[in-house]
Every structure is written in structure tokens, then in C-alpha cells.
């Protein structure tokens, strides 16, 4: 059974447009990049704004898993084999607010070269540090403000409508906290991708029965590795400082050992 980690960004409070041309499933404007965000969102946008059948057909053909996840697990509007699901999907997004979100997301993210480059640098660093590190397929989508990052089987879905900026006008209609709004920016996309993907690869065992301190330390290990991959102290906290202090004193401990370790007492 495939397990999807559909994650609200709030839980870490601690811490492909086409016209005549067919959009390539792995569109990449920079041939030097090994990773490029697949523009599933462009097909989604075309179908949801024009009702274009060719875009829907390509969504189902080139991105069947992403489409199923979006319809069934994120939006929860029905099953993809429902004869009426295409009509339901289209009707769901006809709300003027959602149409504005689609338009603004496509405008802000017409070019994602900066994000592609940052993703490549980060995942290259992780591959250097962790043997056999699985590099995911990464795609962009629009989820009606439902999710920020969706992690599946070696895949990461970026919901562009959740990264339109902390001062984005439509966000003011909803009860987002100041902390949440600060995370809803372009600059947070790559860190969030790393954070949630690493968390899916190295989940905390027996999470429910663990102490809050151990949970915080586990999340901090993930965030410390994110900082390493980013080559930047993007995430900051007292617990992350403890991880940094431990790793500085224990040069022989490799990153994978750190992530897999269940002994949190060593950081205190």
C-alpha cells in the first residue's frame, strides 16, 4: 500500500501553461540541472481555468499518481474512477477566490529556475553525505490552500498557492498566524521540501509515546541536516544548537547515523 505523508506546515510550529504545445512531464529550462520542478501546476491551471480537455488528459496520462493524490487525498472530492469526477474537480475550483489563487500562483511562479538551482545544490549535498540517498521527483501543484508540501513515494509536491508571500492579500481572509504567514514565502519552499522529505525518510519511531523533549530533538536533527544541505542556518532553535554542538564534538558520527539514532540523551 502506498502511504502518503500529507503534511500541514503548521505541525512544525516548533521548529507542468500549455497552448498548442504539449508540456513535457519533466520540463527543465536549465539542462545543467539534474532536478527540476515538474510543472504539473500548469496543466492543472489550464484545465481549471479553461476546461481544456487536452490538459486533463495529460494530467491523467503523465501524472496519474499526482492527480489521484490531489483529488482523493488532498481535496477529498471523490475517487478518480468516478465518471463525474472531472466535472466535480472543475466545479470545485470555480470559486472566484480559487480562480484568483490559480492566476496569482502561475504569475508568481512563471519561472522557477532559482528554486531548481537551490534544490540541486541541496540534494547534491545530501547525496554526498548519505550513501544511496533517494532523490525524489518534485512537482508543483495548486491545492486550494489545503497543503503546503505533500510527500509520497520518493516524490514531493509543492503547493504554490501556499507560498505567495506573507503579505499576500487573500491570506488575510483566513486565520493564519503571524508565524504561519512568515513561512508562506518563496524562500521557504526549498527548506520545506528538505524538511518534510527527510522526515518521511527518517520518521520518529514510537512518536505517540515519546516525550516532548525527544520529539523536539528528533525534529531538530532533521532541521540541522536541512541547514547542512542548505549551507545556511535557515532553521534556528535551542535544540538545533544542541545538535550542532554534539556533531562538532563527534566528527566520526556520519549524517545517516545521526538521523537513525534513537538515543536522544547524547544531545543533553
PDB file of C-alpha atoms in Angstrom:
ATOM      1  CA  UNK A   1       0.000   0.000   0.000  1.00  0.00           C
ATOM      2  CA  UNK A   2       1.341   3.416  -0.847  1.00  0.00           C
ATOM      3  CA  UNK A   3       1.476   5.771   2.091  1.00  0.00           C
ATOM      4  CA  UNK A   4       1.269   9.497   1.517  1.00  0.00           C
ATOM      5  CA  UNK A   5       2.603  11.920   4.064  1.00  0.00           C
ATOM      6  CA  UNK A   6       0.254  14.851   3.597  1.00  0.00           C
ATOM      7  CA  UNK A   7       1.673  17.406   5.973  1.00  0.00           C
ATOM      8  CA  UNK A   8       0.315  20.734   7.201  1.00  0.00           C
ATOM      9  CA  UNK A   9       3.231  23.124   7.607  1.00  0.00           C
ATOM     10  CA  UNK A  10       1.738  24.200  10.952  1.00  0.00           C
ATOM     11  CA  UNK A  11       2.698  20.905  12.640  1.00  0.00           C
ATOM     12  CA  UNK A  12       6.296  22.093  12.785  1.00  0.00           C
ATOM     13  CA  UNK A  13       5.402  25.291  14.622  1.00  0.00           C
ATOM     14  CA  UNK A  14       8.333  24.490  16.771  1.00  0.00           C
ATOM     15  CA  UNK A  15      10.676  24.480  14.718  1.00  0.00           C
ATOM     16  CA  UNK A  16       3.692  21.140 -15.690  1.00  0.00           C
ATOM     17  CA  UNK A  17       0.771  26.698 -19.077  1.00  0.00           C
ATOM     18  CA  UNK A  18       0.426  24.944 -22.376  1.00  0.00           C
ATOM     19  CA  UNK A  19      -1.473  26.065 -25.545  1.00  0.00           C
ATOM     20  CA  UNK A  20      -0.675  24.154 -28.717  1.00  0.00           C
ATOM     21  CA  UNK A  21       2.486  22.566 -27.343  1.00  0.00           C
ATOM     22  CA  UNK A  22       2.423  19.602 -25.002  1.00  0.00           C
ATOM     23  CA  UNK A  23       4.114  20.252 -21.677  1.00  0.00           C
ATOM     24  CA  UNK A  24       6.886  17.780 -21.012  1.00  0.00           C
ATOM     25  CA  UNK A  25       6.445  15.816 -17.777  1.00  0.00           C
ATOM     26  CA  UNK A  26       9.992  16.714 -16.701  1.00  0.00           C
ATOM     27  CA  UNK A  27      10.261  20.194 -18.161  1.00  0.00           C
ATOM     28  CA  UNK A  28      13.606  21.827 -17.386  1.00  0.00           C
ATOM     29  CA  UNK A  29      14.752  25.199 -18.637  1.00  0.00           C
ATOM     30  CA  UNK A  30      18.320  24.553 -17.469  1.00  0.00           C
ATOM     31  CA  UNK A  31      19.927  21.468 -18.972  1.00  0.00           C
ATOM     32  CA  UNK A  32      22.680  21.581 -16.333  1.00  0.00           C
ATOM     33  CA  UNK A  33      20.216  20.825 -13.556  1.00  0.00           C
ATOM     34  CA  UNK A  34      19.589  17.214 -12.571  1.00  0.00           C
ATOM     35  CA  UNK A  35      16.480  18.216 -10.623  1.00  0.00           C
ATOM     36  CA  UNK A  36      13.753  20.448 -11.994  1.00  0.00           C
ATOM     37  CA  UNK A  37      10.297  21.009 -10.608  1.00  0.00           C
ATOM     38  CA  UNK A  38       7.794  19.293 -12.903  1.00  0.00           C
ATOM     39  CA  UNK A  39       5.125  21.811 -13.895  1.00  0.00           C
ATOM     40  CA  UNK A  40       2.030  19.773 -13.149  1.00  0.00           C
ATOM     41  CA  UNK A  41       0.506  23.045 -11.930  1.00  0.00           C
ATOM     42  CA  UNK A  42       0.424  24.402 -15.496  1.00  0.00           C
ATOM     43  CA  UNK A  43      -1.723  21.534 -16.714  1.00  0.00           C
ATOM     44  CA  UNK A  44      -3.909  21.887 -13.625  1.00  0.00           C
ATOM     45  CA  UNK A  45      -4.249  25.624 -14.222  1.00  0.00           C
ATOM     46  CA  UNK A  46      -5.167  25.186 -17.873  1.00  0.00           C
ATOM     47  CA  UNK A  47      -7.900  22.680 -17.095  1.00  0.00           C
ATOM     48  CA  UNK A  48      -9.315  24.555 -14.103  1.00  0.00           C
ATOM     49  CA  UNK A  49      -9.458  27.930 -15.877  1.00  0.00           C
ATOM     50  CA  UNK A  50     -10.436  26.909 -19.419  1.00  0.00           C
ATOM     51  CA  UNK A  51     -11.828  23.408 -19.032  1.00  0.00           C
ATOM     52  CA  UNK A  52      -9.357  22.262 -21.690  1.00  0.00           C
ATOM     53  CA  UNK A  53      -9.736  18.516 -22.139  1.00  0.00           C
ATOM     54  CA  UNK A  54      -6.221  18.020 -23.511  1.00  0.00           C
ATOM     55  CA  UNK A  55      -4.739  19.355 -20.267  1.00  0.00           C
ATOM     56  CA  UNK A  56      -6.912  16.999 -18.210  1.00  0.00           C
ATOM     57  CA  UNK A  57      -5.945  14.106 -20.461  1.00  0.00           C
ATOM     58  CA  UNK A  58      -2.253  14.877 -19.978  1.00  0.00           C
ATOM     59  CA  UNK A  59      -2.708  15.163 -16.201  1.00  0.00           C
ATOM     60  CA  UNK A  60      -4.157  11.667 -16.118  1.00  0.00           C
ATOM     61  CA  UNK A  61      -1.615  10.238 -18.552  1.00  0.00           C
ATOM     62  CA  UNK A  62       1.646  11.824 -17.405  1.00  0.00           C
ATOM     63  CA  UNK A  63       0.804  12.396 -13.737  1.00  0.00           C
ATOM     64  CA  UNK A  64      -1.658   9.670 -12.682  1.00  0.00           C
ATOM     65  CA  UNK A  65      -0.326   9.361  -9.122  1.00  0.00           C
ATOM     66  CA  UNK A  66      -0.243  13.110  -8.559  1.00  0.00           C
ATOM     67  CA  UNK A  67      -3.772  13.500  -9.895  1.00  0.00           C
ATOM     68  CA  UNK A  68      -5.108  10.692  -7.728  1.00  0.00           C
ATOM     69  CA  UNK A  69      -3.404  12.121  -4.649  1.00  0.00           C
ATOM     70  CA  UNK A  70      -4.740  15.616  -5.349  1.00  0.00           C
ATOM     71  CA  UNK A  71      -8.334  14.532  -5.946  1.00  0.00           C
ATOM     72  CA  UNK A  72      -8.683  11.743  -3.419  1.00  0.00           C
ATOM     73  CA  UNK A  73      -6.282  12.536  -0.574  1.00  0.00           C
ATOM     74  CA  UNK A  74      -5.922  16.328  -0.571  1.00  0.00           C
ATOM     75  CA  UNK A  75      -9.134  17.826  -1.924  1.00  0.00           C
ATOM     76  CA  UNK A  76     -11.186  14.745  -0.958  1.00  0.00           C
ATOM     77  CA  UNK A  77     -13.801  15.363  -3.634  1.00  0.00           C
ATOM     78  CA  UNK A  78     -14.196  11.765  -4.752  1.00  0.00           C
ATOM     79  CA  UNK A  79     -12.393   8.907  -6.484  1.00  0.00           C
ATOM     80  CA  UNK A  80     -10.594   9.279  -9.798  1.00  0.00           C
ATOM     81  CA  UNK A  81     -12.609   6.424 -11.314  1.00  0.00           C
ATOM     82  CA  UNK A  82     -15.899   8.223 -10.609  1.00  0.00           C
ATOM     83  CA  UNK A  83     -17.467   9.029 -14.025  1.00  0.00           C
ATOM     84  CA  UNK A  84     -18.362  12.502 -12.722  1.00  0.00           C
ATOM     85  CA  UNK A  85     -15.040  13.298 -11.054  1.00  0.00           C
ATOM     86  CA  UNK A  86     -13.764  15.576 -13.818  1.00  0.00           C
ATOM     87  CA  UNK A  87     -16.875  17.715 -13.544  1.00  0.00           C
ATOM     88  CA  UNK A  88     -16.583  17.790  -9.747  1.00  0.00           C
ATOM     89  CA  UNK A  89     -12.914  18.725  -9.968  1.00  0.00           C
ATOM     90  CA  UNK A  90     -13.606  21.582 -12.357  1.00  0.00           C
ATOM     91  CA  UNK A  91     -16.612  22.824 -10.374  1.00  0.00           C
ATOM     92  CA  UNK A  92     -14.651  22.777  -7.108  1.00  0.00           C
ATOM     93  CA  UNK A  93     -12.228  25.400  -8.418  1.00  0.00           C
ATOM     94  CA  UNK A  94     -14.786  27.776  -9.934  1.00  0.00           C
ATOM     95  CA  UNK A  95     -14.933  29.831  -6.737  1.00  0.00           C
ATOM     96  CA  UNK A  96     -13.576  33.334  -7.554  1.00  0.00           C
ATOM     97  CA  UNK A  97     -11.053  33.144  -4.704  1.00  0.00           C
ATOM     98  CA  UNK A  98      -9.632  29.889  -6.031  1.00  0.00           C
ATOM     99  CA  UNK A  99      -9.500  31.254  -9.571  1.00  0.00           C
ATOM    100  CA  UNK A 100      -7.514  34.220  -8.237  1.00  0.00           C
ATOM    101  CA  UNK A 101      -5.169  31.870  -6.394  1.00  0.00           C
ATOM    102  CA  UNK A 102      -4.518  29.927  -9.581  1.00  0.00           C
ATOM    103  CA  UNK A 103      -3.817  33.090 -11.570  1.00  0.00           C
ATOM    104  CA  UNK A 104      -1.536  34.584  -8.920  1.00  0.00           C
ATOM    105  CA  UNK A 105       0.368  31.343  -8.369  1.00  0.00           C
ATOM    106  CA  UNK A 106       1.031  30.939 -12.089  1.00  0.00           C
ATOM    107  CA  UNK A 107       2.145  34.562 -12.318  1.00  0.00           C
ATOM    108  CA  UNK A 108       4.494  34.466  -9.332  1.00  0.00           C
ATOM    109  CA  UNK A 109       5.976  31.128 -10.347  1.00  0.00           C
ATOM    110  CA  UNK A 110       6.192  31.568 -14.098  1.00  0.00           C
ATOM    111  CA  UNK A 111       9.913  30.989 -13.628  1.00  0.00           C
ATOM    112  CA  UNK A 112      11.285  28.573 -11.019  1.00  0.00           C
ATOM    113  CA  UNK A 113      14.939  28.472 -12.079  1.00  0.00           C
ATOM    114  CA  UNK A 114      16.096  29.795  -8.708  1.00  0.00           C
ATOM    115  CA  UNK A 115      14.219  27.047  -6.891  1.00  0.00           C
ATOM    116  CA  UNK A 116      15.580  24.385  -9.258  1.00  0.00           C
ATOM    117  CA  UNK A 117      19.140  25.539  -8.617  1.00  0.00           C
ATOM    118  CA  UNK A 118      18.656  25.579  -4.854  1.00  0.00           C
ATOM    119  CA  UNK A 119      17.113  22.115  -4.909  1.00  0.00           C
ATOM    120  CA  UNK A 120      20.024  20.765  -6.934  1.00  0.00           C
ATOM    121  CA  UNK A 121      22.612  22.174  -4.562  1.00  0.00           C
ATOM    122  CA  UNK A 122      20.787  20.861  -1.504  1.00  0.00           C
ATOM    123  CA  UNK A 123      20.190  17.366  -2.836  1.00  0.00           C
ATOM    124  CA  UNK A 124      23.738  17.144  -4.174  1.00  0.00           C
ATOM    125  CA  UNK A 125      24.945  17.850  -0.646  1.00  0.00           C
ATOM    126  CA  UNK A 126      22.645  15.201   0.814  1.00  0.00           C
ATOM    127  CA  UNK A 127      23.871  12.647  -1.722  1.00  0.00           C
ATOM    128  CA  UNK A 128      27.428  13.413  -0.692  1.00  0.00           C
ATOM    129  CA  UNK A 129      26.616  12.950   2.983  1.00  0.00           C
ATOM    130  CA  UNK A 130      24.209   9.990   2.849  1.00  0.00           C
ATOM    131  CA  UNK A 131      25.035   6.853   0.806  1.00  0.00           C
ATOM    132  CA  UNK A 132      22.266   5.808  -1.614  1.00  0.00           C
ATOM    133  CA  UNK A 133      20.168   8.833  -0.727  1.00  0.00           C
ATOM    134  CA  UNK A 134      16.963   8.617  -2.846  1.00  0.00           C
ATOM    135  CA  UNK A 135      16.465  11.783  -4.883  1.00  0.00           C
ATOM    136  CA  UNK A 136      12.735  12.460  -5.286  1.00  0.00           C
ATOM    137  CA  UNK A 137      10.682  13.615  -8.228  1.00  0.00           C
ATOM    138  CA  UNK A 138       9.479  17.127  -7.389  1.00  0.00           C
ATOM    139  CA  UNK A 139       6.386  18.731  -8.881  1.00  0.00           C
ATOM    140  CA  UNK A 140       4.352  21.887  -8.416  1.00  0.00           C
ATOM    141  CA  UNK A 141       0.597  21.928  -7.935  1.00  0.00           C
ATOM    142  CA  UNK A 142      -2.280  24.030  -6.626  1.00  0.00           C
ATOM    143  CA  UNK A 143      -4.247  22.597  -3.707  1.00  0.00           C
ATOM    144  CA  UNK A 144      -6.800  25.272  -2.796  1.00  0.00           C
ATOM    145  CA  UNK A 145      -4.864  26.301   0.328  1.00  0.00           C
ATOM    146  CA  UNK A 146      -5.112  22.767   1.676  1.00  0.00           C
ATOM    147  CA  UNK A 147      -1.490  21.668   1.950  1.00  0.00           C
ATOM    148  CA  UNK A 148       1.962  23.160   1.655  1.00  0.00           C
ATOM    149  CA  UNK A 149       4.173  20.135   0.952  1.00  0.00           C
ATOM    150  CA  UNK A 150       2.928  16.659   0.031  1.00  0.00           C
ATOM    151  CA  UNK A 151       5.392  13.790   0.292  1.00  0.00           C
ATOM    152  CA  UNK A 152       4.715  10.438  -1.377  1.00  0.00           C
ATOM    153  CA  UNK A 153       6.828   7.521  -2.611  1.00  0.00           C
ATOM    154  CA  UNK A 154      10.048   9.377  -3.440  1.00  0.00           C
ATOM    155  CA  UNK A 155       8.080  12.396  -4.602  1.00  0.00           C
ATOM    156  CA  UNK A 156       7.499  15.894  -3.291  1.00  0.00           C
ATOM    157  CA  UNK A 157       4.532  18.042  -4.260  1.00  0.00           C
ATOM    158  CA  UNK A 158       4.859  21.796  -3.756  1.00  0.00           C
ATOM    159  CA  UNK A 159       1.571  23.662  -3.372  1.00  0.00           C
ATOM    160  CA  UNK A 160       2.379  27.002  -4.954  1.00  0.00           C
ATOM    161  CA  UNK A 161      -0.776  28.636  -3.599  1.00  0.00           C
ATOM    162  CA  UNK A 162       0.646  28.265  -0.084  1.00  0.00           C
ATOM    163  CA  UNK A 163       3.794  30.220  -0.951  1.00  0.00           C
ATOM    164  CA  UNK A 164       2.509  33.541  -2.306  1.00  0.00           C
ATOM    165  CA  UNK A 165       4.135  35.724   0.348  1.00  0.00           C
ATOM    166  CA  UNK A 166       3.372  36.729   3.919  1.00  0.00           C
ATOM    167  CA  UNK A 167       1.684  39.930   2.713  1.00  0.00           C
ATOM    168  CA  UNK A 168      -0.427  38.254   0.042  1.00  0.00           C
ATOM    169  CA  UNK A 169      -3.837  39.924   0.182  1.00  0.00           C
ATOM    170  CA  UNK A 170      -6.035  36.805   0.027  1.00  0.00           C
ATOM    171  CA  UNK A 171      -4.289  35.246   3.010  1.00  0.00           C
ATOM    172  CA  UNK A 172      -5.787  37.994   5.152  1.00  0.00           C
ATOM    173  CA  UNK A 173      -9.216  36.378   4.699  1.00  0.00           C
ATOM    174  CA  UNK A 174      -8.092  33.372   6.692  1.00  0.00           C
ATOM    175  CA  UNK A 175      -6.945  32.934  10.275  1.00  0.00           C
ATOM    176  CA  UNK A 176      -3.253  32.417   9.623  1.00  0.00           C
ATOM    177  CA  UNK A 177      -0.972  33.315  12.496  1.00  0.00           C
ATOM    178  CA  UNK A 178       1.972  35.653  12.023  1.00  0.00           C
ATOM    179  CA  UNK A 179       4.262  32.633  12.301  1.00  0.00           C
ATOM    180  CA  UNK A 180       2.393  30.793   9.546  1.00  0.00           C
ATOM    181  CA  UNK A 181       2.446  33.816   7.254  1.00  0.00           C
ATOM    182  CA  UNK A 182       6.212  34.127   7.618  1.00  0.00           C
ATOM    183  CA  UNK A 183       6.576  30.561   6.312  1.00  0.00           C
ATOM    184  CA  UNK A 184       4.334  31.147   3.285  1.00  0.00           C
ATOM    185  CA  UNK A 185       7.040  32.645   1.099  1.00  0.00           C
ATOM    186  CA  UNK A 186       9.114  31.619  -1.895  1.00  0.00           C
ATOM    187  CA  UNK A 187      12.192  31.403   0.340  1.00  0.00           C
ATOM    188  CA  UNK A 188      10.564  28.661   2.404  1.00  0.00           C
ATOM    189  CA  UNK A 189       9.904  26.264  -0.473  1.00  0.00           C
ATOM    190  CA  UNK A 190      13.275  24.523  -0.633  1.00  0.00           C
ATOM    191  CA  UNK A 191      13.738  24.293   3.163  1.00  0.00           C
ATOM    192  CA  UNK A 192      10.227  22.850   3.498  1.00  0.00           C
ATOM    193  CA  UNK A 193      10.877  20.305   0.739  1.00  0.00           C
ATOM    194  CA  UNK A 194      14.004  19.122   2.536  1.00  0.00           C
ATOM    195  CA  UNK A 195      12.371  19.151   5.951  1.00  0.00           C
ATOM    196  CA  UNK A 196       9.312  17.099   5.097  1.00  0.00           C
ATOM    197  CA  UNK A 197      11.120  14.728   2.738  1.00  0.00           C
ATOM    198  CA  UNK A 198      13.802  13.917   5.318  1.00  0.00           C
ATOM    199  CA  UNK A 199      11.096  13.488   7.948  1.00  0.00           C
ATOM    200  CA  UNK A 200       9.368  10.942   5.722  1.00  0.00           C
ATOM    201  CA  UNK A 201      12.621   9.028   5.229  1.00  0.00           C
ATOM    202  CA  UNK A 202      13.634   9.179   8.885  1.00  0.00           C
ATOM    203  CA  UNK A 203      10.422   9.231  10.932  1.00  0.00           C
ATOM    204  CA  UNK A 204      10.486   9.068  14.695  1.00  0.00           C
ATOM    205  CA  UNK A 205       9.602   5.606  15.949  1.00  0.00           C
ATOM    206  CA  UNK A 206       7.001   5.378  18.697  1.00  0.00           C
ATOM    207  CA  UNK A 207       6.194   9.065  18.267  1.00  0.00           C
ATOM    208  CA  UNK A 208       2.997   8.942  20.316  1.00  0.00           C
ATOM    209  CA  UNK A 209       4.719   7.501  23.371  1.00  0.00           C
ATOM    210  CA  UNK A 210       7.814   9.685  23.206  1.00  0.00           C
ATOM    211  CA  UNK A 211       8.426  12.679  25.427  1.00  0.00           C
ATOM    212  CA  UNK A 212       8.047  16.159  24.009  1.00  0.00           C
ATOM    213  CA  UNK A 213      11.749  16.721  24.532  1.00  0.00           C
ATOM    214  CA  UNK A 214      12.651  13.660  22.448  1.00  0.00           C
ATOM    215  CA  UNK A 215      10.219  14.761  19.750  1.00  0.00           C
ATOM    216  CA  UNK A 216      11.799  18.200  19.653  1.00  0.00           C
ATOM    217  CA  UNK A 217      15.257  16.691  19.449  1.00  0.00           C
ATOM    218  CA  UNK A 218      14.237  14.389  16.623  1.00  0.00           C
ATOM    219  CA  UNK A 219      12.757  17.265  14.621  1.00  0.00           C
ATOM    220  CA  UNK A 220      15.882  19.258  15.395  1.00  0.00           C
ATOM    221  CA  UNK A 221      18.088  16.555  13.911  1.00  0.00           C
ATOM    222  CA  UNK A 222      16.074  16.809  10.712  1.00  0.00           C
ATOM    223  CA  UNK A 223      16.300  20.594  10.688  1.00  0.00           C
ATOM    224  CA  UNK A 224      20.029  20.546  11.425  1.00  0.00           C
ATOM    225  CA  UNK A 225      20.551  18.323   8.377  1.00  0.00           C
ATOM    226  CA  UNK A 226      18.375  20.696   6.352  1.00  0.00           C
ATOM    227  CA  UNK A 227      20.666  23.552   7.365  1.00  0.00           C
ATOM    228  CA  UNK A 228      23.650  21.456   6.324  1.00  0.00           C
ATOM    229  CA  UNK A 229      22.109  20.785   2.910  1.00  0.00           C
ATOM    230  CA  UNK A 230      21.206  24.455   2.502  1.00  0.00           C
ATOM    231  CA  UNK A 231      24.628  25.588   3.719  1.00  0.00           C
ATOM    232  CA  UNK A 232      22.739  28.124   5.782  1.00  0.00           C
ATOM    233  CA  UNK A 233      21.313  28.416   9.310  1.00  0.00           C
ATOM    234  CA  UNK A 234      17.795  28.733   7.959  1.00  0.00           C
ATOM    235  CA  UNK A 235      16.208  26.905  10.889  1.00  0.00           C
ATOM    236  CA  UNK A 236      17.142  28.158  14.350  1.00  0.00           C
ATOM    237  CA  UNK A 237      16.356  26.904  17.854  1.00  0.00           C
ATOM    238  CA  UNK A 238      17.997  25.935  21.111  1.00  0.00           C
ATOM    239  CA  UNK A 239      17.585  22.257  20.270  1.00  0.00           C
ATOM    240  CA  UNK A 240      19.216  22.686  16.876  1.00  0.00           C
ATOM    241  CA  UNK A 241      22.129  24.319  18.681  1.00  0.00           C
ATOM    242  CA  UNK A 242      22.419  21.169  20.811  1.00  0.00           C
ATOM    243  CA  UNK A 243      22.640  19.032  17.675  1.00  0.00           C
ATOM    244  CA  UNK A 244      25.292  21.354  16.260  1.00  0.00           C
ATOM    245  CA  UNK A 245      27.325  21.159  19.465  1.00  0.00           C
ATOM    246  CA  UNK A 246      27.122  17.363  19.511  1.00  0.00           C
ATOM    247  CA  UNK A 247      28.136  16.967  15.856  1.00  0.00           C
ATOM    248  CA  UNK A 248      31.015  19.409  16.274  1.00  0.00           C
ATOM    249  CA  UNK A 249      32.393  17.307  19.117  1.00  0.00           C
ATOM    250  CA  UNK A 250      31.757  13.967  17.384  1.00  0.00           C
ATOM    251  CA  UNK A 251      33.278  14.243  13.934  1.00  0.00           C
ATOM    252  CA  UNK A 252      33.155  10.466  13.449  1.00  0.00           C
ATOM    253  CA  UNK A 253      29.337  10.425  13.534  1.00  0.00           C
ATOM    254  CA  UNK A 254      28.007  10.493   9.979  1.00  0.00           C
ATOM    255  CA  UNK A 255      24.725  12.072   8.954  1.00  0.00           C
ATOM    256  CA  UNK A 256      22.820   8.843   8.403  1.00  0.00           C
ATOM    257  CA  UNK A 257      23.858   7.553  11.821  1.00  0.00           C
ATOM    258  CA  UNK A 258      22.654  10.802  13.349  1.00  0.00           C
ATOM    259  CA  UNK A 259      19.277  10.571  11.619  1.00  0.00           C
ATOM    260  CA  UNK A 260      18.729   6.914  12.523  1.00  0.00           C
ATOM    261  CA  UNK A 261      19.841   7.167  16.138  1.00  0.00           C
ATOM    262  CA  UNK A 262      17.149   6.696  18.785  1.00  0.00           C
ATOM    263  CA  UNK A 263      19.304   7.828  21.674  1.00  0.00           C
ATOM    264  CA  UNK A 264      18.369  11.425  22.388  1.00  0.00           C
ATOM    265  CA  UNK A 265      20.186  11.597  25.709  1.00  0.00           C
ATOM    266  CA  UNK A 266      23.511  12.162  23.941  1.00  0.00           C
ATOM    267  CA  UNK A 267      22.461  15.687  22.976  1.00  0.00           C
ATOM    268  CA  UNK A 268      21.743  16.820  26.537  1.00  0.00           C
TER     269      UNK A 268
END
